[in-house]
Short mmCIF file of C-alpha atoms in Angstrom, two decimals:
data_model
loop_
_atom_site.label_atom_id
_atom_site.label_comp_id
_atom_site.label_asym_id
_atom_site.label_seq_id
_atom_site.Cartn_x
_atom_site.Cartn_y
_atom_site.Cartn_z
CA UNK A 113 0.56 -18.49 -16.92
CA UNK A 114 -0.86 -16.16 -14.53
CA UNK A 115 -1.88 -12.41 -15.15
CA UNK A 116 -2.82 -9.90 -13.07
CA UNK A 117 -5.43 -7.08 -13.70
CA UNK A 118 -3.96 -4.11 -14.25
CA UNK A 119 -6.54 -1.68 -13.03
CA UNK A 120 -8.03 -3.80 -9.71
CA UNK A 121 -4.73 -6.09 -9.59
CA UNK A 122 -6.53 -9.20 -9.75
CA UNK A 123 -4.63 -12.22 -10.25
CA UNK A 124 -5.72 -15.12 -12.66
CA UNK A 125 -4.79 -18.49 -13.91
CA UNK A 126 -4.48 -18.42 -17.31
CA UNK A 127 -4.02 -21.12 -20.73
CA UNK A 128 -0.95 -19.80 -22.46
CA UNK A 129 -2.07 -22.02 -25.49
CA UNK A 130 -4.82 -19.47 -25.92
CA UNK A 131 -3.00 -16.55 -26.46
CA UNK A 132 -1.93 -15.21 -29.39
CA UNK A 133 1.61 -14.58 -30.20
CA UNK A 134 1.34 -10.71 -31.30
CA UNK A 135 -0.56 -10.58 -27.92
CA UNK A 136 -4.63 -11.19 -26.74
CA UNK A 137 -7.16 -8.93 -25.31
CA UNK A 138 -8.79 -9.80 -22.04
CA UNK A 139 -11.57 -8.97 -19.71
CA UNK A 140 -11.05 -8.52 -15.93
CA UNK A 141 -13.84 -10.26 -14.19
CA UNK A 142 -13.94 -8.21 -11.55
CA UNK A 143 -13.69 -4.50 -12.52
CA UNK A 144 -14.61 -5.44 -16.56
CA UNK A 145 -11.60 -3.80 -17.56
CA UNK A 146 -9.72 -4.88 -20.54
CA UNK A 147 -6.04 -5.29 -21.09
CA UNK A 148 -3.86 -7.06 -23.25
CA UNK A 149 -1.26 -9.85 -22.75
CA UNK A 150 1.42 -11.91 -24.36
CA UNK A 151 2.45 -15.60 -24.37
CA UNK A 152 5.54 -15.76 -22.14
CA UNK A 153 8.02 -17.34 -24.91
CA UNK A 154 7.19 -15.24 -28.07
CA UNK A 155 9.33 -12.54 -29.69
CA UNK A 156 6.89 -9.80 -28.73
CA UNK A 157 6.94 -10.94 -25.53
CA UNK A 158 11.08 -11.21 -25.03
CA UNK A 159 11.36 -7.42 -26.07
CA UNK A 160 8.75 -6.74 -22.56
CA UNK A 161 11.60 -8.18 -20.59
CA UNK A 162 12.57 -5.74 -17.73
CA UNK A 163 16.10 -4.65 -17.88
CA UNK A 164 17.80 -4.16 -14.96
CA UNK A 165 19.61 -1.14 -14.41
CA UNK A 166 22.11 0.25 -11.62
CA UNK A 167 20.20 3.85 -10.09
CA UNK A 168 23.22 4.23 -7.36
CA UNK A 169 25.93 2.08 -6.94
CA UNK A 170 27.16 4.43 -4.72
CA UNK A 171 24.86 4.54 -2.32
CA UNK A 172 22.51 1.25 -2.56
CA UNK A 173 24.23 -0.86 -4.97
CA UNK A 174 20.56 -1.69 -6.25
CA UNK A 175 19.26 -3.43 -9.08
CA UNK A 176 16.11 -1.46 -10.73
CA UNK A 177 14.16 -3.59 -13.80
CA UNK A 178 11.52 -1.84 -15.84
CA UNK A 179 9.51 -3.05 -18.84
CA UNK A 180 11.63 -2.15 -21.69
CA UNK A 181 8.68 -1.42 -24.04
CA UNK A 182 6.64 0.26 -21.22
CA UNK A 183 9.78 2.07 -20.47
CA UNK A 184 10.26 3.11 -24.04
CA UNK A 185 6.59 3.50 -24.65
CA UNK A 186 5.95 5.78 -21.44
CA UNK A 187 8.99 8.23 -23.02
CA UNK A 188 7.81 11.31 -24.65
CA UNK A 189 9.29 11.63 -28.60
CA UNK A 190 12.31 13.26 -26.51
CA UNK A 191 13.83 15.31 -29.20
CA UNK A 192 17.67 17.11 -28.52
CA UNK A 193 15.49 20.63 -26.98
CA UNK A 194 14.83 21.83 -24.35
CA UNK A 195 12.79 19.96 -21.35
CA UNK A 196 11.15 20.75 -18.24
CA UNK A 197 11.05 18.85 -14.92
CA UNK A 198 8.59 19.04 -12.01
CA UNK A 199 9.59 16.70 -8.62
CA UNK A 200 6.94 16.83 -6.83
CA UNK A 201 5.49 15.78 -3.48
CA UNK A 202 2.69 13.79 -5.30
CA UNK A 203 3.82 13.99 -9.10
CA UNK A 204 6.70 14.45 -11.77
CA UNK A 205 5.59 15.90 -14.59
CA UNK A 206 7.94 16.11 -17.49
CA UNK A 207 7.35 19.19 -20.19
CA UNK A 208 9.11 19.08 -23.52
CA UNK A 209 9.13 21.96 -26.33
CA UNK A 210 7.60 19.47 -28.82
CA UNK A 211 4.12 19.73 -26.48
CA UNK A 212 4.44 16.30 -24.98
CA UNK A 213 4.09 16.06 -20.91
CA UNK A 214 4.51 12.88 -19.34
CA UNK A 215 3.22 12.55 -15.85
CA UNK A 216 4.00 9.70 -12.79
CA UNK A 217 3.20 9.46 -9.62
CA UNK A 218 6.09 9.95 -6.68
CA UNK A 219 5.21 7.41 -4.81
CA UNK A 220 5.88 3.44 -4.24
CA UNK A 221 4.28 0.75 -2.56
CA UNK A 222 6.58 -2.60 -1.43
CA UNK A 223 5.96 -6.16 -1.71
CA UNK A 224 8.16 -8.99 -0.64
CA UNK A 225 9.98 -10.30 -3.13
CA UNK A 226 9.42 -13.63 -5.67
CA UNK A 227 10.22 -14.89 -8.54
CA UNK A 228 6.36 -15.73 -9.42
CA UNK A 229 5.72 -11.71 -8.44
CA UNK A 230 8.27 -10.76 -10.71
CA UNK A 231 7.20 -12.51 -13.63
CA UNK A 232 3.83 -11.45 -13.21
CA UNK A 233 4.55 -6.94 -12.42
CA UNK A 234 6.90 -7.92 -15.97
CA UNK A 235 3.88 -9.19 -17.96
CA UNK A 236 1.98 -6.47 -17.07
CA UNK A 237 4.32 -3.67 -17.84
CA UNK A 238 4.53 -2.27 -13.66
CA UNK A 239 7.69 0.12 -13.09
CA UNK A 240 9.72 -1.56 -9.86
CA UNK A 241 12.91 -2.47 -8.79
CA UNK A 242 14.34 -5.10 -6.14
CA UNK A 243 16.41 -4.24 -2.79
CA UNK A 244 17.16 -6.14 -0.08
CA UNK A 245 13.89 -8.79 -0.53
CA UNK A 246 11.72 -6.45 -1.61
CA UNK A 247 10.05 -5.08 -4.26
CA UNK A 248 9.94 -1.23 -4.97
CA UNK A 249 6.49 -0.42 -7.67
CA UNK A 250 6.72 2.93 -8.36
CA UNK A 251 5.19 5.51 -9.55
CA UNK A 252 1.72 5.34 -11.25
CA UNK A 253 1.36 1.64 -10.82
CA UNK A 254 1.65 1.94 -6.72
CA UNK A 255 -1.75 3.24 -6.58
CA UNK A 256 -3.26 0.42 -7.40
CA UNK A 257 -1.72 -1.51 -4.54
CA UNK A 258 -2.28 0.96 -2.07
CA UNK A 259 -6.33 0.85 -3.15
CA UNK A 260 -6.26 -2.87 -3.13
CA UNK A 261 -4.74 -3.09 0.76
CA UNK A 262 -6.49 0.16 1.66
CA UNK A 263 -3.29 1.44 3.00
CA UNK A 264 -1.46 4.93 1.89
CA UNK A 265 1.36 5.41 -0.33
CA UNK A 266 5.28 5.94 0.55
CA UNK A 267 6.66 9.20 -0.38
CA UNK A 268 10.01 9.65 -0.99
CA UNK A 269 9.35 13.89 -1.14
CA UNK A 270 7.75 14.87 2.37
CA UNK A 271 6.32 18.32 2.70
CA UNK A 272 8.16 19.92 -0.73
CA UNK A 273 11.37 18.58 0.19
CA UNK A 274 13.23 15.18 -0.02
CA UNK A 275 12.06 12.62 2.39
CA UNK A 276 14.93 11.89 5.26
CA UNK A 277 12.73 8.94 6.68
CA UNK A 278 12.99 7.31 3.22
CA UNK A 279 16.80 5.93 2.46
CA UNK A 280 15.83 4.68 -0.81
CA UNK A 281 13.51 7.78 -1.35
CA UNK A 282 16.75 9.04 -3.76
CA UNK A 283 16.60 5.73 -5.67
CA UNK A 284 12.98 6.05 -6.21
CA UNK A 285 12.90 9.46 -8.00
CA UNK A 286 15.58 8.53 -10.36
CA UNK A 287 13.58 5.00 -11.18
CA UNK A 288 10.61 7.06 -11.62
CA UNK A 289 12.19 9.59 -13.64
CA UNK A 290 14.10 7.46 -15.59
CA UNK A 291 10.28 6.30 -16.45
CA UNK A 292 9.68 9.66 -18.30
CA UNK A 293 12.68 11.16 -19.77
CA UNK A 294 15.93 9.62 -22.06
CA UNK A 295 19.16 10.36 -21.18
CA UNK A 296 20.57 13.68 -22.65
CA UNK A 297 20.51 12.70 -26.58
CA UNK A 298 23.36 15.70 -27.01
CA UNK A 299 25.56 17.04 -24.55
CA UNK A 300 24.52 20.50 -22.55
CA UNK A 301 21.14 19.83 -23.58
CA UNK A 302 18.97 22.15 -21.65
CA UNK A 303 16.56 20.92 -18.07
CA UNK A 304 15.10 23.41 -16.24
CA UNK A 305 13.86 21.42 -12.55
CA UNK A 306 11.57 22.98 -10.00
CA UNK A 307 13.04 23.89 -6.55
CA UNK A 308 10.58 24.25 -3.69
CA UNK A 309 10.95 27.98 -1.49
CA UNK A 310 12.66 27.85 1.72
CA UNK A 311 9.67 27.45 4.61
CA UNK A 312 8.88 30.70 5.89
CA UNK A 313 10.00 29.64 9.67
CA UNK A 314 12.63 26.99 8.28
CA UNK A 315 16.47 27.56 7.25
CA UNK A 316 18.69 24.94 4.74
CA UNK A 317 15.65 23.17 3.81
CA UNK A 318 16.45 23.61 0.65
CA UNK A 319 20.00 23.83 -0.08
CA UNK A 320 20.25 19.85 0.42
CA UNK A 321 17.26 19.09 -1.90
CA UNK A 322 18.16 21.44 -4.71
CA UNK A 323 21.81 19.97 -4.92
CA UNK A 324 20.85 16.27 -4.79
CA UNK A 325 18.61 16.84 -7.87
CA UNK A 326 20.76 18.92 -9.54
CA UNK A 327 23.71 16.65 -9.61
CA UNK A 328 21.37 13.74 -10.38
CA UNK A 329 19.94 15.35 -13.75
CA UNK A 330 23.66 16.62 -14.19
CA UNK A 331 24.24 13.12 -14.39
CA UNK A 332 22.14 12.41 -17.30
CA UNK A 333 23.87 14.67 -19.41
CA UNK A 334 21.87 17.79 -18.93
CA UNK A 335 22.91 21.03 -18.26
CA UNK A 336 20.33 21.31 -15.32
CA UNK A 337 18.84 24.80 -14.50
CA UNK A 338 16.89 25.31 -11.37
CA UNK A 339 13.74 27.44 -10.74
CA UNK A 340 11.47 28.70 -8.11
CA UNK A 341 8.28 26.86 -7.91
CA UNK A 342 6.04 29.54 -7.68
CA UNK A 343 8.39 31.94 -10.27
CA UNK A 344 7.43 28.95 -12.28
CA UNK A 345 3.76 29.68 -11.92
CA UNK A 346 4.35 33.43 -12.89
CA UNK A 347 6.30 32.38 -15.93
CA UNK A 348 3.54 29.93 -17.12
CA UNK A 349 0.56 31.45 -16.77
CA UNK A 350 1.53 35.40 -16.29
CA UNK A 351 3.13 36.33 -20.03
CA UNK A 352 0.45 39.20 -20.61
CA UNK A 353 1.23 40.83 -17.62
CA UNK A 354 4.74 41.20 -18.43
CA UNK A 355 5.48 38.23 -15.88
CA UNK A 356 4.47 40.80 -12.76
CA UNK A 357 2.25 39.01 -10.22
CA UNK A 358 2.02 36.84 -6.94
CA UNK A 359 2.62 33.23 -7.91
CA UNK A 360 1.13 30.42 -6.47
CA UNK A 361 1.69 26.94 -6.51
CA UNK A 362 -0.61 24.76 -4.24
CA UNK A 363 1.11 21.19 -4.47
CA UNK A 364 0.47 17.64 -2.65
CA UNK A 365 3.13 18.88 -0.09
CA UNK A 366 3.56 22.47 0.23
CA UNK A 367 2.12 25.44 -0.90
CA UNK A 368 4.80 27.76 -2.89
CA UNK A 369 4.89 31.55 -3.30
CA UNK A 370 6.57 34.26 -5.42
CA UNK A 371 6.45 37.82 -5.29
CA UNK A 372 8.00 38.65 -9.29
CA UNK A 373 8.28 41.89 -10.75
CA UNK A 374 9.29 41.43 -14.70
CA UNK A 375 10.45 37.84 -13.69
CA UNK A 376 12.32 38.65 -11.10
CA UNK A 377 11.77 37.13 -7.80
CA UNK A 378 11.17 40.16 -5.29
CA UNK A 379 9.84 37.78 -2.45
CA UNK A 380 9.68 33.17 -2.52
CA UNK A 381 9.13 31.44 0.50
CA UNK A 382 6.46 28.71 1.38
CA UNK A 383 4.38 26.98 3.86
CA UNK A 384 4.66 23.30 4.71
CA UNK A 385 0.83 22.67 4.35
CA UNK A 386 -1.21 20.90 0.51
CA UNK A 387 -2.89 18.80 -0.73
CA UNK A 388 -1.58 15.77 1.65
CA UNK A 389 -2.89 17.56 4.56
CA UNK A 390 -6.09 17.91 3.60
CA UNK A 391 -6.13 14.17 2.75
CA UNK A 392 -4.47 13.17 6.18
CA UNK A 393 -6.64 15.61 8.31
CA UNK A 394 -9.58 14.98 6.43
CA UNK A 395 -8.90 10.75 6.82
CA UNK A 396 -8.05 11.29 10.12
CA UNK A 397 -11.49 12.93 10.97
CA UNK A 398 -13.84 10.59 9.05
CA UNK A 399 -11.50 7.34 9.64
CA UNK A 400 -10.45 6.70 6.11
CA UNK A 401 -7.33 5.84 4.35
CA UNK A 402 -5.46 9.25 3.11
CA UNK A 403 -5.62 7.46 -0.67
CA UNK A 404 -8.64 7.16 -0.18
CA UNK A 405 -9.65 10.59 0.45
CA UNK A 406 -7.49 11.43 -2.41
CA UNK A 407 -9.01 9.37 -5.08
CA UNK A 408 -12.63 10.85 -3.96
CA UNK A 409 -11.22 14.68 -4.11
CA UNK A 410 -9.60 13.82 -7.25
CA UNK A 411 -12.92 12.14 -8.71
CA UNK A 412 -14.85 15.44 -8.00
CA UNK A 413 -16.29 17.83 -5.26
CA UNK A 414 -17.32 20.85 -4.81
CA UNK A 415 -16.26 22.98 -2.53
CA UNK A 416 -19.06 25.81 -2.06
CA UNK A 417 -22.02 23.54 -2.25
CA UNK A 418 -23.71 22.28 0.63
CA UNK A 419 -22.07 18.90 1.42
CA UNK A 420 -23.56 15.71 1.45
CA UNK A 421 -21.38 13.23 3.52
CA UNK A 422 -19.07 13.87 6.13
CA UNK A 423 -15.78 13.23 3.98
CA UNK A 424 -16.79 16.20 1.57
CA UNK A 425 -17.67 18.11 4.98
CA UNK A 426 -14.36 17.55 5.93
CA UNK A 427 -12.45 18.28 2.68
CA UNK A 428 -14.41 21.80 2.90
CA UNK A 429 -13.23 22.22 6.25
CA UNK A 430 -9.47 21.90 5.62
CA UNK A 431 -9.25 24.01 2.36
CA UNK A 432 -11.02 26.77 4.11
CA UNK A 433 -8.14 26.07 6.66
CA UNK A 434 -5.39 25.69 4.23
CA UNK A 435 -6.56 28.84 2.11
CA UNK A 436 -6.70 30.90 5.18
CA UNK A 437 -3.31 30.09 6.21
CA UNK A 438 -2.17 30.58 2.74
CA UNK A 439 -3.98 34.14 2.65
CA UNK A 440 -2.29 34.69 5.85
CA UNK A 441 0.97 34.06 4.76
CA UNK A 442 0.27 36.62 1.73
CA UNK A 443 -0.24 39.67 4.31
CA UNK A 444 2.48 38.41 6.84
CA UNK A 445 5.33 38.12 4.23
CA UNK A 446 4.03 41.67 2.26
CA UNK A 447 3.45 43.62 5.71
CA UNK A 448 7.24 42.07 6.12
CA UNK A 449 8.72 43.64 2.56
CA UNK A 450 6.60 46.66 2.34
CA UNK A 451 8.87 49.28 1.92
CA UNK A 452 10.56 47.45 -0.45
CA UNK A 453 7.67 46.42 -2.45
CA UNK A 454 7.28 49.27 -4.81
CA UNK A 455 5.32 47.81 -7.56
CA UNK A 456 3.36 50.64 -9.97
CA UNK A 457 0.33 48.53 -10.42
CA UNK A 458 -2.40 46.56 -8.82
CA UNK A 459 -1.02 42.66 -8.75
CA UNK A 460 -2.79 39.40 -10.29
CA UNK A 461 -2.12 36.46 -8.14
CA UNK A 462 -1.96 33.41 -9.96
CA UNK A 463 -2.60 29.83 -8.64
CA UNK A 464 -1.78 26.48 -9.84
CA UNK A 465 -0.99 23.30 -8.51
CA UNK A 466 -3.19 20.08 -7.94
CA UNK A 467 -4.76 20.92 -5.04
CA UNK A 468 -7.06 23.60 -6.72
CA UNK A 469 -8.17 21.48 -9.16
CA UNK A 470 -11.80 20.70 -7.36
CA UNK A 471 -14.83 22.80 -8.66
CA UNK A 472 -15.29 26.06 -6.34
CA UNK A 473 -11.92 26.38 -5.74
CA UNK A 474 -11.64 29.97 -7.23
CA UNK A 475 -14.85 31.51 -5.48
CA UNK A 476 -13.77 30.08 -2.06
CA UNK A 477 -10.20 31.64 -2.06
CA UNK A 478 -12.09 35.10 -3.25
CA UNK A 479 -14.53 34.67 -0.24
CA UNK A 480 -11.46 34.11 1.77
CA UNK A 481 -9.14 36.98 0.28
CA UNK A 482 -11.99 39.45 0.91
CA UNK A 483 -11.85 39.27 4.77
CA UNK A 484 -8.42 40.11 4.60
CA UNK A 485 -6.67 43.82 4.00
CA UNK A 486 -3.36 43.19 2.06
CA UNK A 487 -0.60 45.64 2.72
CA UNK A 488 -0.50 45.71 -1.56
CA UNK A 489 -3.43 46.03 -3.55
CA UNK A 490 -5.01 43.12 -6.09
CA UNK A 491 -5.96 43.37 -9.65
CA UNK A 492 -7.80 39.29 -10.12
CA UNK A 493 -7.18 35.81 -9.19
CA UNK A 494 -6.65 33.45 -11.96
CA UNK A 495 -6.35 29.86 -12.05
CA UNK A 496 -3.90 28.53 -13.90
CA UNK A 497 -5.28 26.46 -17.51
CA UNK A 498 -3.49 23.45 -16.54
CA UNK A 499 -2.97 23.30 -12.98
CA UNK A 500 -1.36 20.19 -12.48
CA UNK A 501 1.88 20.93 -15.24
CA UNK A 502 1.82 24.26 -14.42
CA UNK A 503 5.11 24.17 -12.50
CA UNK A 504 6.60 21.79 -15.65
CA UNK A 505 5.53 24.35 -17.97
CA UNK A 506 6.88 27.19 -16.67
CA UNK A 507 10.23 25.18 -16.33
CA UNK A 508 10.02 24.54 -20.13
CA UNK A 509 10.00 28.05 -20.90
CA UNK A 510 12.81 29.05 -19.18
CA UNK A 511 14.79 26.27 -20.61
CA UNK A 512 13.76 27.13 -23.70
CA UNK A 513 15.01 30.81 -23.28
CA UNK A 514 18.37 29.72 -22.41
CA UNK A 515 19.28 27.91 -25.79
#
């Protein structure tokens, strides 16, 4: 039988005879990582069979297969409350009111298609589905291809917003989400999704986006609720401050903003520019792979130290760029709603997101915010506990208050 590492993807020849029946642990050669697989012909391994499944007959006619016990496994204890949904540029996060997130990326990477391939993605539990000769891996599992052929990643979201370039982009959220939520398990149950803002010089953007994934999750059973991305931010992370702030959510695609007074949105708009362009003009400066600019942010820089290679160099360079654009867009759209921006009290500004996860972050965007004069005045900047399900968790809460 042949496996395949699941962490470096490294294929091997190996005695079936040898391995147990309730499954054996191995050792990856390579990268020493350990993983466990199953005879082909056992009962434990006939209920890791991929089911296929239809995602639109509609519009592809596609058959999608995932690992029934990953599948099943990768499900939060999805009880019949509330949940809440983040599509994102880089990630969908699932939030549900028992405390359970669940977490994938958006992505996929494609592979011609085999029956040998197949087999193999099925015995070790990868998320994909077949179309027209190829193979579709999605979600958290495409990373590892795109690091083994030092290549980037497919989006089917581009910039915030769903990815025209992509036909099967559609097809790929719903595999992926179908990944980390259950079908409604009563009807109305409550989902509360995250919208992006319209682009501050764009018009429609939106509209499109919003109703595709509302009559998708619609579909599931749910009685789907849509919020602001950065309202979402407020809602999370601004509860002691009566939910009366600036709202920020700094994403892979777009960076989202929200003026709220008492939850209300006063002001939302946002600015096509995240975490992807840092990685793209940061690769394209160096001459690196965007993933792999992304998996060395994401292992850990800092960005007010003094540098000490040219990629972190570079990564400093664009988030200075990015925050001052950001900034910028703070004074432009305030200067914009002035006189109707009455609010009684100095405003926290609260940021979440991925892209501020890397140490610094905070101190840079105060350097930044201190060589500007806002039209409104400032109380703090606070980062948000849990930056990356930030936007999830704010959705949960207002699903929550609509039961």
């Amino acid at each position: 039988m042949i496996i395949v590492c699941e962490k470096c993807l490294k294929s091997y020849n190996l005695d079936e005879n040898v391995v147990k029946e309730d499954g054996s642990k191995v050792s990856c050669s390579r990268c020493a990582h350990s993983f466990k697989v199953y005879p082909p012909d056992t009962d434990t391994q006939s209920n890791l069979e991929l089911e296929d499944i239809t995602i639109s007959k509609k519009e592809h006619d596609i058959d999608n297969t995932f690992d029934k016990e990953a599948h099943m496994h990768k499900h939060p204890d999805l009880s019949i409350g509330p949940a809440g949904l983040d599509i994102g540029t880089s990630n969908i996060v699932a939030a549900l009111d028992n405390g359970d997130l669940s977490q994938q990326l958006n992505a996929f990477f494609t592979v011609p298609e085999s029956r040998i391939t197949k087999q193999t993605l099925k015995s070790n539990k990868v998320n994909f589905f077949t179309h027209a000769n190829k193979i579709y891996v999605v979600g958290n599992s495409s990373q590892g291809f795109a690091n083994m052929f030092n290549t980037n990643l497919r989006r089917p979201i581009q910039k915030g917003f769903l990815n025209s370039r992509e036909k099967i982009g559609v097809d790929v959220i719903k595999a992926i989400v179908n990944s980390i939520i259950d079908k409604a398990k009563v009807p109305g149950q409550k989902l509360c999704f995250i919208v992006p803002g319209e682009p501050l010089d764009g018009a429609g953007l939106s509209i499109y986006h919003e109703s595709v994934l509302k009559k998708y999750i619609s579909s599931l059973g749910y009685s789907a609720i849509s919020l602001n991305e950065g309202l979402a931010t407020v809602i999370a992370e601004l509860q002691d401050h009566d939910y009366t702030g600036i709202g920020i959510s700094m994403g892979g695609g777009m960076c989202n903003v929200c003026f709220s007074y008492l939850a209300v949105p006063v002001v939302k708009y946002s600015i096509q520019k995240g975490g992807d362009y840092i990685d793209k003009m940061t690769a394209n400066a160096v001459g690196e792979a965007a993933s792999t600019i992304k998996l060395i942010k994401e292992e850990g820089i800092n960005l007010i130290t003094d540098p000490d290679d040219g990629i972190v160099t570079a990564l400093q360079i664009f988030y200075e760029e990015l925050i001052s654009e950001l900034i910028e867009s703070l004074k432009r759209a305030s200067g914009l709603f002035f006189n109707t921006l009455k609010f009684p009290r100095p405003l926290p500004i609260v940021i979440g997101g991925g892209t501020v996860k890397p140490k610094g972050f905070l101190k840079l965007f105060e350097k930044k915010l201190e060589s500007y004069l806002l039209p409104i005045e400032i109380s703090e900047i606070i980062i948000a506990d849990d930056p990356l399900n930030t936007s999830a968790k704010g959705a949960l809460k207002v699903a929550i208050s609509e039961i």
